[in-house]
C-alpha positions as a LaTeX table, in Angstrom:
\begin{tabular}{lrrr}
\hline
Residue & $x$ (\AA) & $y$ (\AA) & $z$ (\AA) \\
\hline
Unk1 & 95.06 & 108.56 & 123.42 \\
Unk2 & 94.17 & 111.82 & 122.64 \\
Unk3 & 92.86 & 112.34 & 119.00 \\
Unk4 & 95.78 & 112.02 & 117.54 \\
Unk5 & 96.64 & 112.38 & 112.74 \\
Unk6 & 97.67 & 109.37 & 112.63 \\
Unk7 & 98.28 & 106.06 & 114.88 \\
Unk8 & 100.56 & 104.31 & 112.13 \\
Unk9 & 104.09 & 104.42 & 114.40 \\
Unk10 & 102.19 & 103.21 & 117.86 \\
Unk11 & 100.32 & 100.64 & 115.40 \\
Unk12 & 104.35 & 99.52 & 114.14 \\
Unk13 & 105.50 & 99.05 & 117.44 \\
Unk14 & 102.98 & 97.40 & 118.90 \\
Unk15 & 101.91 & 93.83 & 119.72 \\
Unk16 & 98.62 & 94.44 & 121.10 \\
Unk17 & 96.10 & 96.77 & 120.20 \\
Unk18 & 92.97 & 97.41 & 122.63 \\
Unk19 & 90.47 & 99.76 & 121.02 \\
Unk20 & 86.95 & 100.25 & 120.54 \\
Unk21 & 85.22 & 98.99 & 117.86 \\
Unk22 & 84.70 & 101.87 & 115.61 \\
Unk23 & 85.52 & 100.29 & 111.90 \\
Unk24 & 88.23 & 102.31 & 110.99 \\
Unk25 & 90.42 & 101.53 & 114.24 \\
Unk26 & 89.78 & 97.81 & 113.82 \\
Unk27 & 90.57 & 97.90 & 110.00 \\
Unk28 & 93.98 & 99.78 & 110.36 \\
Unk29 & 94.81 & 97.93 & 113.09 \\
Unk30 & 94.31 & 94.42 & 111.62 \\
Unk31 & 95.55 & 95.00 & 108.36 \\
Unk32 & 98.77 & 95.89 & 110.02 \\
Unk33 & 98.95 & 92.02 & 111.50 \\
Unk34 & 97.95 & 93.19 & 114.91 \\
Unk35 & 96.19 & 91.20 & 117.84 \\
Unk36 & 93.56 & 93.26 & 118.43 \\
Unk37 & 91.15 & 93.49 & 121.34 \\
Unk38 & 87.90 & 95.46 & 120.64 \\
Unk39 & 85.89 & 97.07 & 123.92 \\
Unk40 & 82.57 & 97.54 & 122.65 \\
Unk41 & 80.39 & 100.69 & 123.95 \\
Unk42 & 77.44 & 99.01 & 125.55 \\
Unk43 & 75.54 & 102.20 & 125.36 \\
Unk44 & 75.22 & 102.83 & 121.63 \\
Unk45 & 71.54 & 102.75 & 120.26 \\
Unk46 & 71.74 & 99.84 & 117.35 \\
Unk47 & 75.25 & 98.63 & 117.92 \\
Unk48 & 77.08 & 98.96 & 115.05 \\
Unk49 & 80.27 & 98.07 & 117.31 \\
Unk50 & 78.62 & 95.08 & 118.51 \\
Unk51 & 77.59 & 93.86 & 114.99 \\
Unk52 & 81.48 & 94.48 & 113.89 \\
Unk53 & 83.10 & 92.91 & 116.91 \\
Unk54 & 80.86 & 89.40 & 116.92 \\
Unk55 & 81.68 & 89.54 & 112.87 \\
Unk56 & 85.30 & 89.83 & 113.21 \\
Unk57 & 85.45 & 87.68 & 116.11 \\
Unk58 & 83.36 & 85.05 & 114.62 \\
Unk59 & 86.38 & 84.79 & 111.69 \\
Unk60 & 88.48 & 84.41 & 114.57 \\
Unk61 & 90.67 & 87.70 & 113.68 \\
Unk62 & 89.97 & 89.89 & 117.28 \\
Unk63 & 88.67 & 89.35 & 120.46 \\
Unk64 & 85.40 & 91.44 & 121.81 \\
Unk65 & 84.54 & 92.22 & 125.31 \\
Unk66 & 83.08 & 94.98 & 127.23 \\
Unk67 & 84.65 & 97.51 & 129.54 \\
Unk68 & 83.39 & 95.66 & 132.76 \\
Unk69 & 84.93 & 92.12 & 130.48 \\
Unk70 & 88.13 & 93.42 & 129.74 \\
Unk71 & 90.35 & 92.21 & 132.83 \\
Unk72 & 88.99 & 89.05 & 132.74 \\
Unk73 & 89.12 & 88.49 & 128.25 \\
Unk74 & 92.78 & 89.61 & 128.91 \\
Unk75 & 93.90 & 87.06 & 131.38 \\
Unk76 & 92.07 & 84.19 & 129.74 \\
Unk77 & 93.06 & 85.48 & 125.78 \\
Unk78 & 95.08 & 83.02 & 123.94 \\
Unk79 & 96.58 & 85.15 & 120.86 \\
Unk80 & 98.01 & 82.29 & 118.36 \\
Unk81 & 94.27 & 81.44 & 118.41 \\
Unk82 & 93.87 & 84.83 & 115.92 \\
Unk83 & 93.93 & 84.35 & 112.71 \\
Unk84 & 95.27 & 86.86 & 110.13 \\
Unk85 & 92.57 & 89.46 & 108.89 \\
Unk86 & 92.72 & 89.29 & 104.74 \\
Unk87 & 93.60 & 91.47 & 102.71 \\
Unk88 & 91.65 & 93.79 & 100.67 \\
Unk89 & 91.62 & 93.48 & 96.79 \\
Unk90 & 90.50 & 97.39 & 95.93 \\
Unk91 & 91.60 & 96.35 & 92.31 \\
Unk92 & 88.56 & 93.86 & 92.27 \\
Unk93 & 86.27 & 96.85 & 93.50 \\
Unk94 & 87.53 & 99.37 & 91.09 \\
Unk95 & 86.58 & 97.06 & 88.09 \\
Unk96 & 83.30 & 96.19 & 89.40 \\
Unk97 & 82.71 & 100.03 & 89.34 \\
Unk98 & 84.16 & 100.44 & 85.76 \\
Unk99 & 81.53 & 97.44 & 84.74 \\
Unk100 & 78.51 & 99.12 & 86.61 \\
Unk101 & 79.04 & 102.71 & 85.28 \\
Unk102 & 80.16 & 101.17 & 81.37 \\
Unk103 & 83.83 & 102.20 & 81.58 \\
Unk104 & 85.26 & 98.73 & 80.47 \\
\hline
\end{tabular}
């Protein structure tokens, strides 16, 4: 895709997201219940992506490969292995910050 405001009506119609692993693409995607495959860039100094794709793969909720992977992590996927990515509690958050900065 081309940079595009928002990916919300491809993200509703699809089944299968590939994407890299930038946090906010794997975030929207899986807290719209979407398989998700993450390509990581190999060629980032101190891989966040890397770090992000072997966490969220590790709680089983994507897969992770690299471009030269992703043939092969496609034909051998098995998506009812993914488990569905939690959600957020921002509520819990926001009164943790009230507590810190002596609102409550």
């Amino acid at each position: 895709f081309r940079y595009k405001d928002s990916l919300a009506e491809d993200l509703r119609r699809a089944d299968l997201v590939i994407s890299h692993a930038g946090a906010g693409s794997c975030l929207e995607t899986l807290e719209n219940g979407k398989a998700l495959v993450v390509v990581i860039n190999e060629k980032l100094m101190n891989n966040h992506q890397l770090e992000l794709a072997k966490r969220l793969h590790r709680g089983g909720h994507v897969f992770y490969c690299s471009c030269s992977t992703l043939v092969e992590t496609l034909q051998s996927m098995d998506l009812s292995t993914l488990k569905p990515f939690p959600s957020g509690q921002p509520e819990k958050f926001a009164l943790f910050l009230d507590q810190v900065f002596g609102f409550q």
